[in-house]
CSV table of C-alpha atoms and ligand atoms in Angstrom, one decimal:
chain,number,residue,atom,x,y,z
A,1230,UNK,CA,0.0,0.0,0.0
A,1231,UNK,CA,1.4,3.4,-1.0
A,1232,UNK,CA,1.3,5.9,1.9
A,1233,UNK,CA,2.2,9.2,3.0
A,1234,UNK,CA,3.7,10.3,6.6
A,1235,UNK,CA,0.1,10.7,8.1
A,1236,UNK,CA,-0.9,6.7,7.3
A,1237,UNK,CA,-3.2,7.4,4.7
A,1238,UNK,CA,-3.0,5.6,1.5
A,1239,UNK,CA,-2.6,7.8,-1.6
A,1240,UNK,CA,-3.1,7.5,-5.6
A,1241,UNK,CA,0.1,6.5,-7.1
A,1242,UNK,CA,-0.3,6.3,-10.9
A,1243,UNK,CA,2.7,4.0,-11.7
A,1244,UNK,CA,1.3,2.4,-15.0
A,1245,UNK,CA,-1.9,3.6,-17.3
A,1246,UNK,CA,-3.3,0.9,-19.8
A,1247,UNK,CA,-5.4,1.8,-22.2
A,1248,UNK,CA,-8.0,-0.8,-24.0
A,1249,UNK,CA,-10.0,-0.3,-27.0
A,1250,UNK,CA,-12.6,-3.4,-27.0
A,1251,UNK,CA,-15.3,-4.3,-29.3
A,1252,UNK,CA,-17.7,-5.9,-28.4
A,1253,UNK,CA,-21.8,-7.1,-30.0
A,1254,UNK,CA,-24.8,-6.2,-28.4
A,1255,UNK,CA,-27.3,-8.8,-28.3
A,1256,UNK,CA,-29.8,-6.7,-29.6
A,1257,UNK,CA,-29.2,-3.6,-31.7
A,1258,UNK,CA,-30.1,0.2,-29.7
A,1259,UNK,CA,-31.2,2.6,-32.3
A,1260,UNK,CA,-32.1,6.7,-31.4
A,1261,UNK,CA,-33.2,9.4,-33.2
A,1262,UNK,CA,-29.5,9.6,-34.1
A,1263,UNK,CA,-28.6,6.5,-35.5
A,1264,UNK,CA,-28.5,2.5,-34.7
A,1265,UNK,CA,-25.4,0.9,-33.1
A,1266,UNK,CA,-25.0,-3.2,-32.8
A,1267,UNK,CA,-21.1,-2.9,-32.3
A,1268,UNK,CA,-19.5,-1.4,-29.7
A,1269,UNK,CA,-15.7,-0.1,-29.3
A,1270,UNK,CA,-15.5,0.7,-25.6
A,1271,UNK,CA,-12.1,2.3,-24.3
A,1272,UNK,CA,-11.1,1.1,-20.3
A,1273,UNK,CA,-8.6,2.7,-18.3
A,1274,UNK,CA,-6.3,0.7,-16.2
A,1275,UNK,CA,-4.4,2.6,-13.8
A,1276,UNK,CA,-1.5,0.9,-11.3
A,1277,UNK,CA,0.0,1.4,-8.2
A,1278,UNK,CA,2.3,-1.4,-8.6
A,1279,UNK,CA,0.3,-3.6,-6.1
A,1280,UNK,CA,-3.2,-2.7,-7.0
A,1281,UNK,CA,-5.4,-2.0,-9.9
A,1282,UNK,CA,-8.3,0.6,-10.6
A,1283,UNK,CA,-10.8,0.6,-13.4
A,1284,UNK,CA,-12.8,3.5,-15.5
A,1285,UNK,CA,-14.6,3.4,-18.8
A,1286,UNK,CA,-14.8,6.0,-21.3
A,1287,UNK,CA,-18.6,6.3,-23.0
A,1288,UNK,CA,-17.8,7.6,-25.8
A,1289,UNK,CA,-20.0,6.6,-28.8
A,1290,UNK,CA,-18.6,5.2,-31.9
A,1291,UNK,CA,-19.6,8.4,-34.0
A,1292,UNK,CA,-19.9,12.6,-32.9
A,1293,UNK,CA,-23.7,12.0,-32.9
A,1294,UNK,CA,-24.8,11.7,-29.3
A,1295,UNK,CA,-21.9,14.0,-28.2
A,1296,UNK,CA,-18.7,15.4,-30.5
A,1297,UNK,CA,-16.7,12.8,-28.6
A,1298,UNK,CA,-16.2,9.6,-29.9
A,1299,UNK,CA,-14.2,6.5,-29.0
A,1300,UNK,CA,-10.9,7.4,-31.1
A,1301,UNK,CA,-11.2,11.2,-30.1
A,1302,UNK,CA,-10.9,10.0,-26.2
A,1303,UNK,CA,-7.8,7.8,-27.2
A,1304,UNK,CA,-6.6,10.6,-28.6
A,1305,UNK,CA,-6.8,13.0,-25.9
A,1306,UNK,CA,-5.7,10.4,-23.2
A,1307,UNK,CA,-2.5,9.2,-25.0
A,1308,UNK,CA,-1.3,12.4,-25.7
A,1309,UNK,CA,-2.6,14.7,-23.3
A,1310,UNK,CA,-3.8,13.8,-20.0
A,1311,UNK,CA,-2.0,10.4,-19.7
A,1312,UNK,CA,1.4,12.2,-19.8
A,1313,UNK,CA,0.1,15.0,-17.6
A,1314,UNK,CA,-0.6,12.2,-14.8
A,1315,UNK,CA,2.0,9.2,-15.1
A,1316,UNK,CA,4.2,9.1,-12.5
A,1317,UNK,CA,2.3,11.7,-10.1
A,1318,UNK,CA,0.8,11.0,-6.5
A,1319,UNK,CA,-2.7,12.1,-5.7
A,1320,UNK,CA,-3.4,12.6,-2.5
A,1321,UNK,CA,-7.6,11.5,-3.2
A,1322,UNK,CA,-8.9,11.3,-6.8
A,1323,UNK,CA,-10.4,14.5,-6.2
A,1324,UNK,CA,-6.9,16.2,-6.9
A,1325,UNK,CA,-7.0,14.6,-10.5
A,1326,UNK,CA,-8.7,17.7,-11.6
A,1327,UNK,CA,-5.7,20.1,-10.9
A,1328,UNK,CA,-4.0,17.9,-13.3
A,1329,UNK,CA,-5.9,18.4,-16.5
A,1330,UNK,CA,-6.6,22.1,-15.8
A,1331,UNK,CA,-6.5,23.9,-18.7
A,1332,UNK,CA,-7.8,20.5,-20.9
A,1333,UNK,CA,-10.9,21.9,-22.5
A,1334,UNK,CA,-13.7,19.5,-23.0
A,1335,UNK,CA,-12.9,16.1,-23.6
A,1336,UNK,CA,-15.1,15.3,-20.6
A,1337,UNK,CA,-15.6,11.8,-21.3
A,1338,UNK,CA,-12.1,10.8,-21.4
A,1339,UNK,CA,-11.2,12.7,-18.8
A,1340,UNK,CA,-14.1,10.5,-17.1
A,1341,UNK,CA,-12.5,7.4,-18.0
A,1342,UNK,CA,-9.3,8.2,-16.3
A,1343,UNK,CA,-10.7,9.7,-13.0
A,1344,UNK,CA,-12.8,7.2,-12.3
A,1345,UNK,CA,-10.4,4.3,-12.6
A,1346,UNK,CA,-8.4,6.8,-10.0
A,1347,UNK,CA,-11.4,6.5,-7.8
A,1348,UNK,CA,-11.8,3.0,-8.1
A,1349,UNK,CA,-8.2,2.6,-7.1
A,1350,UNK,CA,-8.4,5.1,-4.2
A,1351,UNK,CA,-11.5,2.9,-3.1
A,1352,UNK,CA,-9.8,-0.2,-3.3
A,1353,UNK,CA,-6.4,1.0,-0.9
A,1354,UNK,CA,-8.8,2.4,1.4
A,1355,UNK,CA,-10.6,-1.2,1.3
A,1356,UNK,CA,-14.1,1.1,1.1
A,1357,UNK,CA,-16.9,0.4,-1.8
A,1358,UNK,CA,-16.2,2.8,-4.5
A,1359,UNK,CA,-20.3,4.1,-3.3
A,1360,UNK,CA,-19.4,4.8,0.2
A,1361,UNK,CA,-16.1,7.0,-0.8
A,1362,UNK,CA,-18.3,8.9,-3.3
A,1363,UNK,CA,-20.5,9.3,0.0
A,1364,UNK,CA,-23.8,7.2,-1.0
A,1365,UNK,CA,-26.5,6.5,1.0
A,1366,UNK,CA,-28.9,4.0,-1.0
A,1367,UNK,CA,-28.0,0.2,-0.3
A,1368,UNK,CA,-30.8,0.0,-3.3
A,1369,UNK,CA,-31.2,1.4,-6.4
A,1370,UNK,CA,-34.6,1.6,-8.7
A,1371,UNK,CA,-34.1,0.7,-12.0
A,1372,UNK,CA,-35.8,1.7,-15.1
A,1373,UNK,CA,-34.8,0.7,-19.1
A,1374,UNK,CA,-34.2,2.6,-22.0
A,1375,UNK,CA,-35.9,1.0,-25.6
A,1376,UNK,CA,-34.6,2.0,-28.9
A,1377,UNK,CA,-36.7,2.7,-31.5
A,1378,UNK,CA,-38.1,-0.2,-32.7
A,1379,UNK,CA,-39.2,-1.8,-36.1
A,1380,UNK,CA,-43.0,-1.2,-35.3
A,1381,UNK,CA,-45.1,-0.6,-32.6
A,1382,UNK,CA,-46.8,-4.0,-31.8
A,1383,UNK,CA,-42.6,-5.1,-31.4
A,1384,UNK,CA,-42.3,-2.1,-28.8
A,1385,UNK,CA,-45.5,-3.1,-26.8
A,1386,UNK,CA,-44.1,-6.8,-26.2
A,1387,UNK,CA,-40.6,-5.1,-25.3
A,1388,UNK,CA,-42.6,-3.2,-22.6
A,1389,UNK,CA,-44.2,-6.0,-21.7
A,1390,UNK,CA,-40.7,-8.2,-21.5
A,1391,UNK,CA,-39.1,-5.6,-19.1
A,1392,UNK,CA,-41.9,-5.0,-16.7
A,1393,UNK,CA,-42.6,-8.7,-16.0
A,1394,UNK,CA,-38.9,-8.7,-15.9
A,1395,UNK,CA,-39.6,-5.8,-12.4
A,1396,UNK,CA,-38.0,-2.2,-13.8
A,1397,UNK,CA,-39.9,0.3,-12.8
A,1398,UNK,CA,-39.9,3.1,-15.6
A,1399,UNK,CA,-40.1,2.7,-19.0
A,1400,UNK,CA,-38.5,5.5,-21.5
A,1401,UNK,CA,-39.1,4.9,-24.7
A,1402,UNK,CA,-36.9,7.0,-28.1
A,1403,UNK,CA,-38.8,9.2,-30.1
A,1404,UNK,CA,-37.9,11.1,-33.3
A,1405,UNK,CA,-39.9,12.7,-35.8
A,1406,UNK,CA,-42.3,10.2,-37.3
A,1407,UNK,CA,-41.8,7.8,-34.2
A,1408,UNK,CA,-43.7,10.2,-31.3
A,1409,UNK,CA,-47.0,11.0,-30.8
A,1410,UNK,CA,-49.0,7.9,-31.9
A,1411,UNK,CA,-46.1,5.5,-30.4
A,1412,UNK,CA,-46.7,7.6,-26.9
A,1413,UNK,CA,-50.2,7.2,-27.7
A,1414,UNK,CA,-50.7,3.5,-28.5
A,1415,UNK,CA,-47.9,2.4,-25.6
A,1416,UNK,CA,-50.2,4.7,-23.2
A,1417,UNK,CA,-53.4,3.1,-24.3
A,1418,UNK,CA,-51.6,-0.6,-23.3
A,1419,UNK,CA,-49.7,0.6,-20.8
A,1420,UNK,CA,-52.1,2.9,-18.7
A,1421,UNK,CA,-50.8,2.9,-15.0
A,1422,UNK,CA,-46.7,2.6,-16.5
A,1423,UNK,CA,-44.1,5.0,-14.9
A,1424,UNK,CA,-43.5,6.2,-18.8
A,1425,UNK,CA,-41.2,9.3,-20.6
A,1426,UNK,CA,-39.7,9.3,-24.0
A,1427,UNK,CA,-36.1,10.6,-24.9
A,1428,UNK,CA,-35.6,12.7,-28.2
A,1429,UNK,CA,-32.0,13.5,-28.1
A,1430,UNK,CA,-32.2,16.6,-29.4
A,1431,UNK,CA,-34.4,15.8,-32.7
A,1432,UNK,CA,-36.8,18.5,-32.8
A,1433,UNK,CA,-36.7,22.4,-32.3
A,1434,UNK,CA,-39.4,24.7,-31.1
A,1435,UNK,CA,-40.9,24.4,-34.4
A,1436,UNK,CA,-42.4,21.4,-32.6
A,1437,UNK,CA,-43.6,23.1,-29.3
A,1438,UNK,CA,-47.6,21.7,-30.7
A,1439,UNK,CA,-46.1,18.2,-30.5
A,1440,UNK,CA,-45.2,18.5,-27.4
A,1441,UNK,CA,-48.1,20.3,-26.2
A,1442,UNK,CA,-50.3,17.7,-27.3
A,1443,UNK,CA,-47.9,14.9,-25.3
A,1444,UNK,CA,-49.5,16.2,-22.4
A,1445,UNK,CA,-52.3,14.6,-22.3
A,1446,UNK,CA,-50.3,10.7,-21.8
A,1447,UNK,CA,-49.5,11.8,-18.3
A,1448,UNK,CA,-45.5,11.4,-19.1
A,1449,UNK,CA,-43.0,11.3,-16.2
A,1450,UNK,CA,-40.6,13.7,-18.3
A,1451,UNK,CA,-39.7,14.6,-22.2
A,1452,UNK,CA,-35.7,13.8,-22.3
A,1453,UNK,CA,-33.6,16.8,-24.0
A,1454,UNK,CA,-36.4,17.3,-26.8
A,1455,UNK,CA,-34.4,20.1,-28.5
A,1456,UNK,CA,-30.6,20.6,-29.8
A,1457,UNK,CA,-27.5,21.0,-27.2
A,1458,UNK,CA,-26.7,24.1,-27.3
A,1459,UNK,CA,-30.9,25.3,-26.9
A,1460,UNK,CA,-31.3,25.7,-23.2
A,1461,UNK,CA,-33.0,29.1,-24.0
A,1462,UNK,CA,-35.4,27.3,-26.2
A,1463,UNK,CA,-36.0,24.6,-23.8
A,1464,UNK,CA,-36.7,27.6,-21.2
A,1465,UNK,CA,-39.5,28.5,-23.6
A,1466,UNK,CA,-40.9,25.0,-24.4
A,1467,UNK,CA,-41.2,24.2,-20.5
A,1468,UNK,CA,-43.2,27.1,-20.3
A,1469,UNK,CA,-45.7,25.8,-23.0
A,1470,UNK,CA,-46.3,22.4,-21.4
A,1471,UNK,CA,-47.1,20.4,-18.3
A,1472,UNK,CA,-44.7,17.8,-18.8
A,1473,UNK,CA,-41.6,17.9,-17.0
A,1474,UNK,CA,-38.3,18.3,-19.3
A,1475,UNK,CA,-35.0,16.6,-18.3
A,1476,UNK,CA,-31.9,18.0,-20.1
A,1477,UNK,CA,-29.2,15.1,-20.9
A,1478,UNK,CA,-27.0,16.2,-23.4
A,1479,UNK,CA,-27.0,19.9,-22.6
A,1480,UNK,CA,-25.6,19.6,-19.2
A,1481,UNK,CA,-22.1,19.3,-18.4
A,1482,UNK,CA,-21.0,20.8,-15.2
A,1483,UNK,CA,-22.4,22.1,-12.2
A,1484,UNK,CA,-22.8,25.0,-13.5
A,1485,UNK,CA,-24.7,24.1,-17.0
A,1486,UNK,CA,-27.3,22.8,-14.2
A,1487,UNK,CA,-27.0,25.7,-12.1
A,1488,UNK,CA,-28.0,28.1,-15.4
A,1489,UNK,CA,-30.6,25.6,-17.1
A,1490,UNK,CA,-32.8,25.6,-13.6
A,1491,UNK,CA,-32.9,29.2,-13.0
A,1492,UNK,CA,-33.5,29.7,-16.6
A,1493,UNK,CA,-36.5,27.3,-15.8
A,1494,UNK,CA,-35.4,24.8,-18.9
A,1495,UNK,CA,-36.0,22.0,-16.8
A,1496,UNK,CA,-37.6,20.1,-13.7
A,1497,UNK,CA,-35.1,17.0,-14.0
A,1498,UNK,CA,-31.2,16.1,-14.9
A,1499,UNK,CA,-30.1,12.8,-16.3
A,1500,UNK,CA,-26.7,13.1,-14.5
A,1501,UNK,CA,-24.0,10.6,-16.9
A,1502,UNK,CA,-20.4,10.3,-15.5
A,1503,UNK,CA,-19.1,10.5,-19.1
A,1504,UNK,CA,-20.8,13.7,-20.4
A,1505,UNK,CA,-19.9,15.9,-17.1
A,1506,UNK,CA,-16.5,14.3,-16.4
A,1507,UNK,CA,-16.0,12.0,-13.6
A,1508,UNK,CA,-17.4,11.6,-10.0
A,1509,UNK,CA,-16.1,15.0,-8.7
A,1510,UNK,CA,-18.6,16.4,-11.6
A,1511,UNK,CA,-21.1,14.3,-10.6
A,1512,UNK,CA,-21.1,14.9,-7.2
A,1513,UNK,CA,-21.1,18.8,-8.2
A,1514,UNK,CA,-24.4,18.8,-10.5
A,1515,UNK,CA,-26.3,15.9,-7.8
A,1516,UNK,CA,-25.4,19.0,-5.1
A,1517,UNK,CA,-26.7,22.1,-7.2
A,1518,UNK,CA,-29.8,19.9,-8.6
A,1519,UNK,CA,-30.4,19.0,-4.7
A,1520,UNK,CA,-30.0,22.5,-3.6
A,1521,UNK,CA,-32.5,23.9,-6.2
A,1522,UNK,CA,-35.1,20.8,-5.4
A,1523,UNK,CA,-34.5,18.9,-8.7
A,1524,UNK,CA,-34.6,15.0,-8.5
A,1525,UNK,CA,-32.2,13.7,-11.0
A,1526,UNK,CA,-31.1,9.9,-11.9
A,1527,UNK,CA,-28.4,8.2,-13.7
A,1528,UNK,CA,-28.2,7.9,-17.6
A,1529,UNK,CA,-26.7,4.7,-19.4
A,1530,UNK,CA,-24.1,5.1,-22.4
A,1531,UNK,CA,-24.7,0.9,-22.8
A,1532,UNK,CA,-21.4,0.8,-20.7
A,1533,UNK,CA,-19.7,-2.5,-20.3
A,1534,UNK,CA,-19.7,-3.7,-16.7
A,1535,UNK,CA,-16.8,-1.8,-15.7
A,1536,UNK,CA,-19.0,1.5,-16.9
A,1537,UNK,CA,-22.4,0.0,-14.9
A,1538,UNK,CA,-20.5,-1.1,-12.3
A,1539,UNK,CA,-19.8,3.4,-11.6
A,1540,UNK,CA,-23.2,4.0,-12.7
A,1541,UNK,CA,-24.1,1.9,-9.8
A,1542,UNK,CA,-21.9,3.4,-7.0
A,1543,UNK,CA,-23.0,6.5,-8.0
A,1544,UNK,CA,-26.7,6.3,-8.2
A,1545,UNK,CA,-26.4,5.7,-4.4
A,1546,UNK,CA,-26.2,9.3,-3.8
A,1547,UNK,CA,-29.5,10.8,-1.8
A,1548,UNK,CA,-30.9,13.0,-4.7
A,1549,UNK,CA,-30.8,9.8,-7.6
A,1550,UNK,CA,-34.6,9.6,-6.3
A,1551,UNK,CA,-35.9,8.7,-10.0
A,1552,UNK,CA,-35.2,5.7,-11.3
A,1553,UNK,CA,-32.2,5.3,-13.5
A,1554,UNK,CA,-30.9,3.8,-16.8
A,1555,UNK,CA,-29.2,1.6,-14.8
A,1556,UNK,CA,-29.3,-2.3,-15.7
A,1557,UNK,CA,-28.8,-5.9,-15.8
A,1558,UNK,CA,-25.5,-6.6,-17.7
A,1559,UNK,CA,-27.8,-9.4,-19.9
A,1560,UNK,CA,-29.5,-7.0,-21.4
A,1561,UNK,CA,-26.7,-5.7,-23.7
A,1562,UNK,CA,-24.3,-8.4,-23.4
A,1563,UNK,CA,-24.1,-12.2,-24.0
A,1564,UNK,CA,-20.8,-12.0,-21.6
A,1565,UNK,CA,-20.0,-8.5,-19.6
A,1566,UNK,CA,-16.7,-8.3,-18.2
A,1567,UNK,CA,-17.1,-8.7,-15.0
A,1568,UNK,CA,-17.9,-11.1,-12.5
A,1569,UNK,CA,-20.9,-11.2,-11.0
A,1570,UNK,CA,-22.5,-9.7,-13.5
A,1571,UNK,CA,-24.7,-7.0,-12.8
A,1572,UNK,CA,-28.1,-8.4,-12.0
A,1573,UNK,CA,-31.4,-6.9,-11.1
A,1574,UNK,CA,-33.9,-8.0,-8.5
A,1575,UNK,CA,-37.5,-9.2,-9.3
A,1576,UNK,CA,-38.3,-6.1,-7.9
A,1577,UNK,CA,-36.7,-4.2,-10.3
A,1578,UNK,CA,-33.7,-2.9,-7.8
A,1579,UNK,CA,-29.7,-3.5,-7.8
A,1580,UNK,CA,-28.1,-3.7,-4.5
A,1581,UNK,CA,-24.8,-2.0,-3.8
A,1582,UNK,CA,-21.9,-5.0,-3.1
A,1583,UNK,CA,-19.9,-4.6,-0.2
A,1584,UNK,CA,-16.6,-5.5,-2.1
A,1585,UNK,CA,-13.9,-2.6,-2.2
A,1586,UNK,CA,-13.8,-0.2,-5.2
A,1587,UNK,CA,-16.9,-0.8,-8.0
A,1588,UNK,CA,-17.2,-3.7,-6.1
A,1589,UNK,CA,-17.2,-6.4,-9.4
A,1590,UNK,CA,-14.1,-8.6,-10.5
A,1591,UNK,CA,-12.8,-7.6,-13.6
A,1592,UNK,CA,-12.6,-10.6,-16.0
A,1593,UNK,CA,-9.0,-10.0,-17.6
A,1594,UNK,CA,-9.6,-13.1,-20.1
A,1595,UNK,CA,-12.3,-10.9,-21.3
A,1596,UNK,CA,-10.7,-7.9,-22.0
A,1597,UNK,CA,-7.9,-9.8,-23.1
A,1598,UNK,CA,-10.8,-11.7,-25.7
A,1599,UNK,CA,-12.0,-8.3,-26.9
A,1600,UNK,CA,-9.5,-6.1,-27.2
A,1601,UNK,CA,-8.1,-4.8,-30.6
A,1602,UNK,CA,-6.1,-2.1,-29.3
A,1603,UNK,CA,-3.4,-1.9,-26.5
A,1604,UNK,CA,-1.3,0.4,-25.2
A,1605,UNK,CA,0.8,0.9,-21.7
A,1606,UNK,CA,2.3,4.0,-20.6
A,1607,UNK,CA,4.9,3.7,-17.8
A,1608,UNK,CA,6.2,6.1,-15.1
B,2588,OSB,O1,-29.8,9.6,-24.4
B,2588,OSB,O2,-29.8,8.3,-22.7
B,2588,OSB,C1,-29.4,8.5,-23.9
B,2588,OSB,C2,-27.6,5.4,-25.2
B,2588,OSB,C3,-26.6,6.0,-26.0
B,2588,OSB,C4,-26.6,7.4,-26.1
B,2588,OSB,C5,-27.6,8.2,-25.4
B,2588,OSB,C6,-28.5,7.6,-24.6
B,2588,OSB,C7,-28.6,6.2,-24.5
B,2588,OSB,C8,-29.6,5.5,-23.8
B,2588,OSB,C9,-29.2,4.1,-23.3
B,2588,OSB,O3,-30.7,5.9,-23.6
B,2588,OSB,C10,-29.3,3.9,-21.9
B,2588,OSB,C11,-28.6,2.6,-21.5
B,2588,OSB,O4,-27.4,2.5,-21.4
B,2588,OSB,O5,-29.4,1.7,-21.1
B,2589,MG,MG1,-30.9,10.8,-23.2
């Protein structure tokens, strides 16, 4: 164990290895953006010389969801924050931060770095990774995210498949031509359902008597109906309809929150790890969402294990009070790498391990199995 004169264990980044793995979905995911079967999935490995912490970057495999992709993060952590951290000491993973000062944007590989940092800090302190990040819920609700499917009659028995299978929400993707009647039809079979729908980012205010007329299907929440960059706009659409909107994409730190809520853009955040940057981040936008009185929950980026595995730890923080994106490891993969896999309960909950750091094994055969690009840096 690495320690400094007071006893404490700190974050020594010996060795950083750096994974690019593809792996199949078992089912294809498709959004208002595009469809995605294959997955390239970058993981950060960082070393101490005795023990091992893990983070995933969510990147997407294209500049659709977010301008980051998979090779842009490889890019950015090989040549820019890898050599800014090798060889440093950290007192907590907190510090990681003053590091990369100065790196603008980039938040999901940033993301992928710090959070194997936290997972290593957990694991020398012999703490789950949820009770560092200072979590309080043992249990989290779950809820699923389905893709746009081939028609509506194949949506209804998808429904149907993941509430007998005990998650608790049900968000649907919409995009122009797939909305309105879809909401209508799933509501009409669905009638009691915790139900939203997520547009990422399709429409524009052009739209705003679409949305009005989604009011009447008694929706949890709309998911970032407009562009990025249109928190103004979504000031004004929230002011045209009942239904709660939840920004995703257009939040990325604490203070994107702070700004969208006074503006009055939105009642609800989808907090990812990826899009704002790490755990610190996360921490900062579940504090000024709290402080303002805005539930938020965790968003999926169909993360291997390692990726659901933080997802997890940090839905355990008091203001995740909505269920999250948050699921079992079957649903995306035939084999997730790691061990258990993540499983939910009948009644549509995960419970936090008790195991130091994420609290999973990480199956190295597997990596090993998928990977098509390796690289280690060395101190
Ligand atoms: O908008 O929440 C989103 C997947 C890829 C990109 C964006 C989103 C999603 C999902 C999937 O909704 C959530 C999951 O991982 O289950
Ligand atoms: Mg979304």
């Amino acid at each position: 164990m690495n320690t400094c004169l007071s006893g404490e264990p700190r974050v020594l980044i010996r060795q950083v290895e750096l994974r690019e793995l593809r792996m199949q979905l078992v089912h294809p995911f498709e959004t208002s953006f595009g469809k995605t079967q294959e997955r390239r999935i970058v993981i950060v490995k960082v070393s101490d010389g005795s023990r091992d912490g893990y983070g995933e970057v969510t990147a997407g495999e294209g500049p659709f969801y977010s301008h980051e992709t998979y090779q842009t993060a490889w890019h950015i952590l090989s040549d820019f924050i890898i050599p800014r951290t090798i060889g440093r000491e950290l007192e907590t993973a907190k510090d990681f931060q003053s590091f990369v000062r100065g790196i603008r944007g980039h938040r999901m590989a940033q993301a992928g770095m710090e959070t194997a940092l936290w997972d290593l800090e957990a694991r020398n302190k012999s703490v789950p990774l949820w009770k560092l990040l200072g979590g309080t819920r043992m249990e989290i609700d779950c809820g699923v995210s389905i893709g746009i499917q081939p028609s509506i009659p194949e949506l209804i028995s998808t429904i149907q498949k993941e509430i007998n299978a005990g998650y608790r929400r049900i968000k649907i993707k919409i995009k122009p031509g797939w909305d309105l009647e879809v909401i209508r039809e799933v509501r009409r079979s669905f009638p009691k359902i915790l139900l939203m729908a997520d547009a990422n980012s399709a429409y524009t205010l052009e739209a705003v008597d679409l949305f009005r007329k989604m009011d009447e299907f008694n929706l949890l929440m709309i998911e970032q109906p407009l562009h990025d960059e249109d928190t103004i706009d979504h000031a004004e659409l929230q002011r045209q309809i009942h239904t709660p909107i939840c920004l995703d994409e257009s939040i990325h730190s604490a203070d994107d929150a702070r700004k969208a809520i006074q503006m009055g853009a939105c009642r609800i955040i989808n907090i990812k790890l990826g899009r704002v940057g790490g755990h610190a981040a996360v921490r900062a936008v579940h504090d000024v969402c709290r402080d303002h009185g805005i539930p938020v929950w965790c968003g999926g980026m169909l993360e291997s294990g390692i990726g659901r595995a933080h997802n997890i730890a940090l839905s355990s923080l008091d203001n995740f009070s909505l269920p999250g994106d948050v699921t079992a490891s079957k649903r995306y993969w035939a084999e997730d790498v790691i061990e258990p896999e993540v499983e939910v309960r009948s009644d549509g909950r995960i419970v936090q391990r008790m195991d130091s750091g994420i609290g999973y094994r990480v199956r190295e055969d597997l990596l090993e199995q998928f990977t098509v690009r390796k690289q280690v840096f060395t101190a």
